[in-house]
Short mmCIF file of C-alpha atoms in Angstrom, two decimals:
data_model
loop_
_atom_site.label_atom_id
_atom_site.label_comp_id
_atom_site.label_asym_id
_atom_site.label_seq_id
_atom_site.Cartn_x
_atom_site.Cartn_y
_atom_site.Cartn_z
CA UNK X 19 -49.95 25.73 22.10
CA UNK X 20 -46.94 24.46 24.00
CA UNK X 21 -43.97 22.56 22.61
CA UNK X 22 -45.20 19.42 24.36
CA UNK X 23 -48.65 19.73 22.80
CA UNK X 24 -47.19 20.23 19.32
CA UNK X 25 -44.94 17.25 19.81
CA UNK X 26 -48.03 15.18 20.61
CA UNK X 27 -49.69 16.36 17.36
CA UNK X 28 -46.64 15.29 15.38
CA UNK X 29 -46.41 11.96 17.19
CA UNK X 30 -49.99 11.07 16.26
CA UNK X 31 -49.12 11.45 12.56
CA UNK X 32 -45.42 10.64 12.38
CA UNK X 33 -44.97 8.12 15.16
CA UNK X 34 -42.59 8.39 18.09
CA UNK X 35 -39.45 7.50 16.12
CA UNK X 36 -39.78 10.24 13.48
CA UNK X 37 -41.03 12.76 16.02
CA UNK X 38 -37.78 12.40 17.99
CA UNK X 39 -36.00 13.99 15.01
CA UNK X 40 -37.72 17.25 15.85
CA UNK X 41 -35.80 19.01 18.61
CA UNK X 42 -37.41 21.57 20.92
CA UNK X 43 -35.74 24.25 18.78
CA UNK X 44 -37.43 22.87 15.68
CA UNK X 45 -40.82 22.81 17.43
CA UNK X 46 -40.42 26.36 18.70
CA UNK X 47 -39.59 27.34 15.12
CA UNK X 48 -42.93 25.88 13.98
CA UNK X 49 -44.83 27.63 16.78
CA UNK X 50 -43.22 30.96 15.94
CA UNK X 51 -44.51 30.55 12.37
CA UNK X 52 -47.99 29.73 13.74
CA UNK X 53 -47.86 26.09 12.68
CA UNK X 54 -49.34 25.20 16.05
CA UNK X 55 -51.92 22.52 15.23
CA UNK X 56 -52.83 19.92 12.63
CA UNK X 57 -54.87 22.35 10.55
CA UNK X 58 -52.05 24.86 10.35
CA UNK X 59 -49.57 22.15 9.41
CA UNK X 60 -51.88 21.03 6.61
CA UNK X 61 -51.70 24.56 5.21
CA UNK X 62 -47.90 24.64 5.43
CA UNK X 63 -45.88 25.45 2.31
CA UNK X 64 -42.25 24.79 1.52
CA UNK X 65 -41.51 28.53 1.42
CA UNK X 66 -43.07 29.00 4.81
CA UNK X 67 -41.20 26.13 6.42
CA UNK X 68 -37.91 27.24 4.86
CA UNK X 69 -38.27 30.87 5.90
CA UNK X 70 -35.38 31.64 8.28
CA UNK X 71 -34.93 30.24 10.77
CA UNK X 72 -35.59 27.31 8.45
CA UNK X 73 -36.28 23.73 9.34
CA UNK X 74 -33.72 21.21 8.02
CA UNK X 75 -34.69 19.98 4.51
CA UNK X 76 -35.41 16.44 5.72
CA UNK X 77 -37.91 17.72 8.32
CA UNK X 78 -39.55 20.03 5.76
CA UNK X 79 -40.04 17.04 3.47
CA UNK X 80 -41.46 15.00 6.36
CA UNK X 81 -44.02 17.68 7.33
CA UNK X 82 -45.16 18.21 3.74
CA UNK X 83 -45.38 14.49 3.07
CA UNK X 84 -47.51 13.71 6.12
CA UNK X 85 -49.57 16.90 6.57
CA UNK X 86 -49.46 18.47 3.11
CA UNK X 87 -52.40 18.51 0.69
CA UNK X 88 -52.46 18.84 -3.11
CA UNK X 89 -52.03 22.47 -4.05
CA UNK X 90 -50.40 23.46 -0.73
CA UNK X 91 -46.85 22.35 -1.57
CA UNK X 92 -45.25 25.11 -3.62
CA UNK X 93 -43.16 22.58 -5.53
CA UNK X 94 -46.35 20.88 -6.66
CA UNK X 95 -47.98 24.22 -7.52
CA UNK X 96 -45.20 24.82 -10.01
CA UNK X 97 -44.67 21.34 -11.43
CA UNK X 98 -47.84 19.40 -10.56
CA UNK X 99 -48.33 16.35 -8.30
CA UNK X 100 -46.76 14.05 -10.87
CA UNK X 101 -43.42 15.73 -10.20
CA UNK X 102 -43.36 14.85 -6.49
CA UNK X 103 -40.79 12.02 -6.85
CA UNK X 104 -38.36 14.68 -8.10
CA UNK X 105 -38.02 15.85 -4.47
CA UNK X 106 -36.74 12.40 -3.42
CA UNK X 107 -34.35 12.22 -6.36
CA UNK X 108 -33.07 15.69 -5.55
CA UNK X 109 -32.53 14.67 -1.93
CA UNK X 110 -30.54 11.61 -2.99
CA UNK X 111 -28.43 13.69 -5.35
CA UNK X 112 -27.76 16.22 -2.61
CA UNK X 113 -26.73 13.49 -0.18
CA UNK X 114 -24.45 11.99 -2.81
CA UNK X 115 -22.84 15.39 -3.34
CA UNK X 116 -22.32 15.80 0.41
CA UNK X 117 -20.71 12.38 0.68
CA UNK X 118 -18.43 13.14 -2.28
CA UNK X 119 -17.29 16.31 -0.52
CA UNK X 120 -16.54 14.39 2.67
CA UNK X 121 -14.59 11.73 0.78
CA UNK X 122 -12.59 14.46 -0.95
CA UNK X 123 -11.75 15.85 2.50
CA UNK X 124 -10.65 12.41 3.67
CA UNK X 125 -8.34 12.03 0.69
CA UNK X 126 -6.85 15.52 0.89
CA UNK X 127 -6.27 15.77 4.65
CA UNK X 128 -2.65 14.99 5.56
CA UNK X 129 -2.29 12.01 7.88
CA UNK X 130 -1.22 12.83 11.43
CA UNK X 131 2.13 11.49 12.56
CA UNK X 132 1.66 8.08 14.23
CA UNK X 133 2.55 7.76 17.89
CA UNK X 134 4.98 5.00 18.88
CA UNK X 135 3.35 2.27 20.95
CA UNK X 136 6.53 2.08 23.03
CA UNK X 137 5.65 5.52 24.44
CA UNK X 138 2.11 4.62 25.47
CA UNK X 139 1.58 4.49 29.22
CA UNK X 140 -0.87 2.31 31.10
CA UNK X 141 -3.41 5.13 31.60
CA UNK X 142 -3.53 5.88 27.86
CA UNK X 143 -3.88 2.17 27.08
CA UNK X 144 -6.67 1.84 29.64
CA UNK X 145 -8.48 4.76 27.97
CA UNK X 146 -8.25 3.15 24.52
CA UNK X 147 -9.59 -0.13 25.88
CA UNK X 148 -12.50 1.77 27.43
CA UNK X 149 -13.25 3.45 24.09
CA UNK X 150 -13.23 0.03 22.43
CA UNK X 151 -15.48 -1.45 25.14
CA UNK X 152 -12.94 -4.10 26.12
CA UNK X 153 -13.25 -5.09 29.78
CA UNK X 154 -9.95 -5.85 31.52
CA UNK X 155 -10.01 -9.15 33.42
CA UNK X 156 -7.50 -10.69 35.83
CA UNK X 157 -6.77 -14.06 34.27
CA UNK X 158 -5.08 -15.33 37.44
CA UNK X 159 -8.47 -15.10 39.19
CA UNK X 160 -10.94 -15.62 36.34
CA UNK X 161 -9.27 -18.60 34.65
CA UNK X 162 -5.94 -19.48 36.32
CA UNK X 163 -3.33 -21.42 34.37
CA UNK X 164 -2.74 -24.74 36.09
CA UNK X 165 0.07 -26.90 34.70
CA UNK X 166 -0.85 -30.63 34.90
CA UNK X 167 1.34 -32.88 36.99
CA UNK X 168 4.02 -34.62 34.97
CA UNK X 169 4.35 -31.77 32.47
CA UNK X 170 7.83 -30.76 31.27
CA UNK X 171 9.73 -28.37 33.51
CA UNK X 172 10.83 -25.12 31.89
CA UNK X 173 13.88 -23.12 32.83
CA UNK X 174 14.23 -19.33 32.99
CA UNK X 175 16.41 -17.33 30.63
CA UNK X 176 19.38 -15.41 31.98
CA UNK X 177 19.06 -11.98 30.37
CA UNK X 178 21.87 -10.64 32.59
CA UNK X 179 24.35 -12.25 30.18
CA UNK X 180 23.43 -9.73 27.48
CA UNK X 181 24.16 -5.98 27.33
CA UNK X 182 20.72 -5.01 26.02
CA UNK X 183 17.28 -6.31 25.13
CA UNK X 184 18.06 -6.29 21.42
CA UNK X 185 21.37 -8.08 21.90
CA UNK X 186 19.72 -10.86 23.88
CA UNK X 187 16.63 -11.26 21.71
CA UNK X 188 17.98 -13.93 19.29
CA UNK X 189 19.02 -16.14 22.19
CA UNK X 190 15.71 -15.58 24.02
CA UNK X 191 13.71 -16.51 20.91
CA UNK X 192 15.70 -19.74 20.64
CA UNK X 193 14.92 -20.31 24.33
CA UNK X 194 11.17 -19.85 23.68
CA UNK X 195 11.30 -22.40 20.88
CA UNK X 196 13.13 -24.98 23.00
CA UNK X 197 10.63 -24.66 25.85
CA UNK X 198 7.63 -24.97 23.51
CA UNK X 199 9.21 -27.98 21.80
CA UNK X 200 9.18 -29.74 25.16
CA UNK X 201 5.39 -29.38 25.18
CA UNK X 202 5.07 -30.95 21.73
CA UNK X 203 4.90 -27.83 19.53
CA UNK X 204 6.30 -28.61 16.08
CA UNK X 205 8.67 -26.14 14.46
CA UNK X 206 9.56 -26.51 10.80
CA UNK X 207 7.62 -27.47 7.68
CA UNK X 208 3.87 -27.87 8.40
CA UNK X 209 4.49 -26.27 11.75
CA UNK X 210 5.79 -23.00 13.15
CA UNK X 211 8.80 -20.75 12.92
CA UNK X 212 10.24 -18.24 15.36
CA UNK X 213 10.82 -14.89 13.64
CA UNK X 214 13.29 -12.29 14.96
CA UNK X 215 11.67 -8.96 14.09
CA UNK X 216 13.14 -6.71 16.78
CA UNK X 217 14.57 -4.37 14.12
CA UNK X 218 11.19 -3.66 12.55
CA UNK X 219 9.83 -0.75 14.58
CA UNK X 220 6.76 0.32 12.55
CA UNK X 221 5.14 -2.83 11.16
CA UNK X 222 2.39 -2.95 13.78
CA UNK X 223 -0.19 -0.25 13.04
CA UNK X 224 -3.58 0.62 14.50
CA UNK X 225 -5.92 3.61 14.66
CA UNK X 226 -7.64 4.28 17.99
CA UNK X 227 -11.35 5.27 18.13
CA UNK X 228 -10.17 8.84 18.81
CA UNK X 229 -8.53 8.88 15.39
CA UNK X 230 -4.97 8.84 16.77
CA UNK X 231 -2.66 6.48 14.91
CA UNK X 232 -0.08 4.23 16.55
CA UNK X 233 2.73 2.12 15.19
CA UNK X 234 5.55 0.04 16.59
CA UNK X 235 6.90 -3.47 16.67
CA UNK X 236 7.63 -6.49 18.80
CA UNK X 237 10.80 -8.47 19.33
CA UNK X 238 9.69 -11.86 18.12
CA UNK X 239 6.81 -13.70 16.50
CA UNK X 240 5.73 -17.34 16.51
CA UNK X 241 3.91 -17.84 13.20
CA UNK X 242 3.41 -20.53 10.52
CA UNK X 243 6.56 -21.76 8.81
CA UNK X 244 8.30 -20.13 5.82
CA UNK X 245 6.88 -16.60 5.87
CA UNK X 246 8.79 -13.40 5.23
CA UNK X 247 9.15 -11.12 8.23
CA UNK X 248 6.52 -8.81 6.75
CA UNK X 249 4.23 -11.80 6.27
CA UNK X 250 4.79 -12.90 9.86
CA UNK X 251 3.24 -9.63 11.08
CA UNK X 252 -0.04 -10.60 9.38
CA UNK X 253 0.01 -14.23 10.55
CA UNK X 254 1.09 -13.80 14.17
CA UNK X 255 0.13 -16.46 16.67
CA UNK X 256 2.29 -15.32 19.60
CA UNK X 257 4.01 -11.94 19.83
CA UNK X 258 6.99 -11.64 22.17
CA UNK X 259 7.94 -8.34 23.76
CA UNK X 260 11.26 -8.62 25.62
CA UNK X 261 12.16 -6.35 28.53
CA UNK X 262 15.25 -6.66 30.67
CA UNK X 263 14.39 -6.14 34.30
CA UNK X 264 16.40 -3.58 36.22
CA UNK X 265 17.99 -6.43 38.17
CA UNK X 266 19.25 -8.07 34.97
CA UNK X 267 20.63 -4.79 33.67
CA UNK X 268 22.39 -4.17 36.98
CA UNK X 269 23.94 -7.64 37.04
CA UNK X 270 25.36 -7.11 33.57
CA UNK X 271 26.76 -3.71 34.56
CA UNK X 272 28.38 -5.19 37.64
CA UNK X 273 29.94 -7.99 35.58
CA UNK X 274 31.20 -5.57 32.92
CA UNK X 275 32.09 -2.32 34.79
CA UNK X 276 34.65 -1.38 32.13
CA UNK X 277 31.80 -0.80 29.64
CA UNK X 278 30.17 1.92 31.71
CA UNK X 279 31.54 5.37 32.46
CA UNK X 280 28.97 6.28 35.09
CA UNK X 281 28.67 4.75 38.52
CA UNK X 282 26.55 1.67 39.08
CA UNK X 283 23.01 2.46 40.17
CA UNK X 284 21.42 1.13 43.31
CA UNK X 285 18.06 -0.61 43.48
CA UNK X 286 15.24 1.54 44.84
CA UNK X 287 11.52 1.14 45.33
CA UNK X 288 11.00 2.52 41.80
CA UNK X 289 13.77 0.34 40.35
CA UNK X 290 12.32 -3.14 41.04
CA UNK X 291 14.11 -6.41 40.60
CA UNK X 292 11.09 -8.09 38.99
CA UNK X 293 9.54 -7.16 35.63
CA UNK X 294 6.33 -5.33 36.54
CA UNK X 295 3.18 -5.11 34.42
CA UNK X 296 2.84 -1.35 34.79
CA UNK X 297 3.52 1.93 33.00
CA UNK X 298 4.86 1.91 29.46
CA UNK X 299 5.50 -1.83 29.60
CA UNK X 300 1.82 -2.49 30.09
CA UNK X 301 0.83 0.19 27.57
CA UNK X 302 3.12 -1.18 24.87
CA UNK X 303 1.91 -4.76 25.38
CA UNK X 304 -1.75 -3.73 25.16
CA UNK X 305 -1.27 -1.60 22.02
CA UNK X 306 0.73 -4.41 20.41
CA UNK X 307 -2.15 -6.80 21.14
CA UNK X 308 -4.74 -4.42 19.66
CA UNK X 309 -2.64 -3.72 16.56
CA UNK X 310 -1.98 -7.43 16.05
CA UNK X 311 -5.73 -8.12 16.01
CA UNK X 312 -6.27 -5.29 13.53
CA UNK X 313 -3.77 -6.82 11.11
CA UNK X 314 -4.18 -10.58 11.57
CA UNK X 315 -6.57 -13.32 10.46
CA UNK X 316 -6.16 -15.34 13.68
CA UNK X 317 -6.21 -14.42 17.40
CA UNK X 318 -2.87 -13.40 18.90
CA UNK X 319 -1.33 -14.02 22.32
CA UNK X 320 1.19 -11.47 23.63
CA UNK X 321 4.00 -12.46 26.00
CA UNK X 322 5.74 -9.59 27.82
CA UNK X 323 8.75 -11.21 29.47
CA UNK X 324 12.26 -10.78 30.82
CA UNK X 325 12.88 -14.52 30.44
CA UNK X 326 11.98 -15.19 34.07
CA UNK X 327 8.61 -13.49 34.64
CA UNK X 328 5.90 -13.69 31.96
CA UNK X 329 2.80 -11.54 31.45
CA UNK X 330 0.37 -13.04 28.90
CA UNK X 331 -2.40 -11.02 27.21
CA UNK X 332 -5.34 -12.30 25.18
CA UNK X 333 -8.50 -10.78 23.69
CA UNK X 334 -11.59 -12.95 24.07
CA UNK X 335 -15.08 -11.73 23.20
CA UNK X 336 -15.36 -8.29 24.76
CA UNK X 337 -12.57 -8.82 27.30
CA UNK X 338 -8.83 -8.38 27.55
CA UNK X 339 -7.53 -11.14 29.81
CA UNK X 340 -4.14 -10.60 31.47
CA UNK X 341 -2.26 -13.36 33.27
CA UNK X 342 0.50 -11.57 35.15
CA UNK X 343 3.63 -12.73 36.96
CA UNK X 344 3.53 -16.24 35.50
CA UNK X 345 6.31 -18.77 35.92
CA UNK X 346 8.01 -20.18 32.80
CA UNK X 347 6.08 -23.47 33.30
CA UNK X 348 2.73 -21.65 33.28
CA UNK X 349 3.62 -19.36 30.40
CA UNK X 350 4.93 -22.01 28.02
CA UNK X 351 2.16 -24.47 28.89
CA UNK X 352 -0.44 -21.84 27.91
CA UNK X 353 1.47 -20.93 24.75
CA UNK X 354 1.78 -24.57 23.74
CA UNK X 355 -1.98 -25.08 24.07
CA UNK X 356 -2.45 -21.97 21.93
CA UNK X 357 -0.18 -23.23 19.14
CA UNK X 358 -1.42 -26.83 19.20
CA UNK X 359 -4.89 -25.73 18.11
CA UNK X 360 -5.26 -27.32 14.62
CA UNK X 361 -6.20 -23.98 13.05
CA UNK X 362 -3.17 -22.17 14.44
CA UNK X 363 -0.77 -23.57 11.81
CA UNK X 364 -3.09 -22.67 8.93
CA UNK X 365 -2.62 -19.43 7.01
CA UNK X 366 -5.22 -16.80 6.14
CA UNK X 367 -7.95 -18.26 8.32
CA UNK X 368 -11.55 -17.30 7.56
CA UNK X 369 -13.35 -15.63 10.46
CA UNK X 370 -16.28 -17.97 9.94
CA UNK X 371 -14.04 -20.91 10.84
CA UNK X 372 -12.89 -19.38 14.14
CA UNK X 373 -14.96 -19.64 17.36
CA UNK X 374 -17.05 -16.50 17.88
CA UNK X 375 -15.31 -15.54 21.15
CA UNK X 376 -11.99 -15.44 19.27
CA UNK X 377 -13.38 -13.96 16.05
CA UNK X 378 -15.24 -11.07 17.73
CA UNK X 379 -12.09 -9.06 18.65
CA UNK X 380 -10.73 -9.59 15.12
CA UNK X 381 -13.95 -8.25 13.59
CA UNK X 382 -13.94 -5.26 15.91
CA UNK X 383 -10.29 -4.36 15.44
CA UNK X 384 -10.44 -4.61 11.64
CA UNK X 385 -12.43 -1.40 11.78
CA UNK X 386 -9.29 0.26 13.15
CA UNK X 387 -6.89 -1.12 10.58
CA UNK X 388 -4.93 1.89 9.26
CA UNK X 389 -4.33 0.61 5.70
CA UNK X 390 -5.47 3.12 3.09
CA UNK X 391 -5.82 5.57 5.97
CA UNK X 392 -9.31 6.29 7.20
CA UNK X 393 -11.10 5.26 4.00
CA UNK X 394 -10.34 1.60 4.76
CA UNK X 395 -12.55 1.86 7.83
CA UNK X 396 -15.55 2.52 5.58
CA UNK X 397 -15.18 -0.37 3.13
CA UNK X 398 -18.26 -2.63 2.88
CA UNK X 399 -16.19 -5.69 3.78
CA UNK X 400 -15.21 -4.23 7.14
CA UNK X 401 -18.75 -3.06 7.94
CA UNK X 402 -20.63 -6.16 6.81
CA UNK X 403 -21.21 -7.36 10.39
CA UNK X 404 -22.89 -4.08 11.41
CA UNK X 405 -26.53 -3.11 11.01
CA UNK X 406 -27.32 -0.18 8.65
CA UNK X 407 -27.78 2.14 11.62
CA UNK X 408 -24.46 1.05 13.13
CA UNK X 409 -22.74 1.49 9.77
CA UNK X 410 -24.05 5.03 9.50
CA UNK X 411 -22.94 5.87 13.04
CA UNK X 412 -19.51 4.37 12.40
CA UNK X 413 -19.07 6.29 9.14
CA UNK X 414 -20.04 9.61 10.67
CA UNK X 415 -17.74 8.96 13.64
CA UNK X 416 -14.87 8.51 11.19
CA UNK X 417 -15.81 11.73 9.36
CA UNK X 418 -15.69 13.70 12.60
CA UNK X 419 -12.28 12.24 13.49
CA UNK X 420 -10.83 13.17 10.12
CA UNK X 421 -12.33 16.67 10.20
CA UNK X 422 -10.26 17.20 13.39
CA UNK X 423 -12.58 19.85 14.85
CA UNK X 424 -13.03 20.92 18.45
CA UNK X 425 -16.75 20.09 18.62
CA UNK X 426 -18.04 17.09 16.61
CA UNK X 427 -20.61 17.96 13.98
CA UNK X 428 -24.12 16.57 14.53
CA UNK X 429 -25.28 14.04 11.98
CA UNK X 430 -27.15 15.93 9.22
CA UNK X 431 -30.88 15.31 9.24
CA UNK X 432 -30.75 14.52 5.53
CA UNK X 433 -28.30 11.69 6.25
CA UNK X 434 -30.41 10.35 9.13
CA UNK X 435 -33.54 10.54 6.97
CA UNK X 436 -31.79 8.55 4.25
CA UNK X 437 -31.67 5.60 6.64
CA UNK X 438 -35.01 6.39 8.30
#
C-alpha cells in the first residue's frame, strides 16, 4: 500500500483534521511495520507502535483509540479496560511536566540586553512592522489633514537658538502647549499637562515578535494633569520626539563660532536643511509608537519634529498611518482634535470603552509588553482576546524565542493533541 492509500484509510476513521497530524514520515513508519490497512491497524499494540522508530505518543493514542479492540492494547491487557482513562490522565500529567520545565527555562534564562530605539534604522523598523502585520499607509494621501478656514495660525519654533536638542526641549514643549491652547486644548486641572521627560532614556520598553527587546525614551509627553513622569509614560496621549535639523545646528554654530573648535560644516545632499522622515529618525519614531501602545491604556500619537516640520504617526486597526512634512498649522490642528476627544483626559481607560479601530493596536501590542519578561506575554489577561488555537500558537512562539535556538522546535504532538 502507498502512503496516499494509507492516508485515505486514516481519513475515513479519523477525519481530515486529525489525519493531517500524521506526516509522510509517520505513515511510512506504519507501512514499514506492516500496519498497511484497517485490519492491521486494528491488531496494532502499543509496543508495536512504539518500537523505534516510534510514533509520537499522541498519535499512538489516536490509533489505539480509533482502531484498537479490547485485548489488543497492551495497557489494557495488563490493567483491564476499566483502566483506560489512566492513559489520558498520564498524558495530562506529562504535558503539565513539560510545561513546568519550559516555565523553569523561561525563569532561569538571563534576559538579553535591550537595544536602544534611538539606534533602530528605518529598515529594521519596517521589518518589525511586517512581523506585527501593520500596514504602512501614507496619511497625506489616504486621509489628508485639512485645516478649516478661520482656524488659528501657528508659528514655527526656532531651534537654531539652542545648542542642542536637549537644551531646547523645555522651550519647545512650552511652544507645543501654546499652539494647542490656541485650538482650545485645556491644560491644568481636569485637562492636560506637558511633561519634560527627555532625561528618561529607558522608560519606553517593548519586545519585538523576534524576541529582541528595545527600550528608549521621548523628549516630551502630553498626558492627563498631575501625573508623575513615570506615570506619564503609561498615560501618554501625544509623544514628542525632538530633532534639530542640520540647518538649525549649522545656524547655531555660525552664530556661536567660539564654542566650536572644528571648522563649520557645509550643507551637502546628505546633510539636508529639512527634517527628513528617514533612517534612524523614522526608526526611532516607529519604535516609540509601538512601545507606547504596549504600555498605555489609550492610543498614542507621535510627533517627530524640529519645530518647523512635523511628522505625525498613528496606529489605527492594522495600519500605521504617517503624515509627513506637515506644517505647524496641520500638526497642531490634528493634535488638538486628538486631545479634545472626551476620553483623552480620562485615566486608565478600559479597552471596551475605546473604538475598536483604536483599541485593536493596544490589544495587539500588550502581547509585547516586556514587564515580567517573557512570562507576561502568556498571562490569561493578555491572551483573552485570542482563540484557544491562537493562544497555543502564541505561547509556543514565545517558548521558541526564549529558547534562543537556531532552528525553532516543532510543536509537540502531545501539546497539539491537548487542544485537538
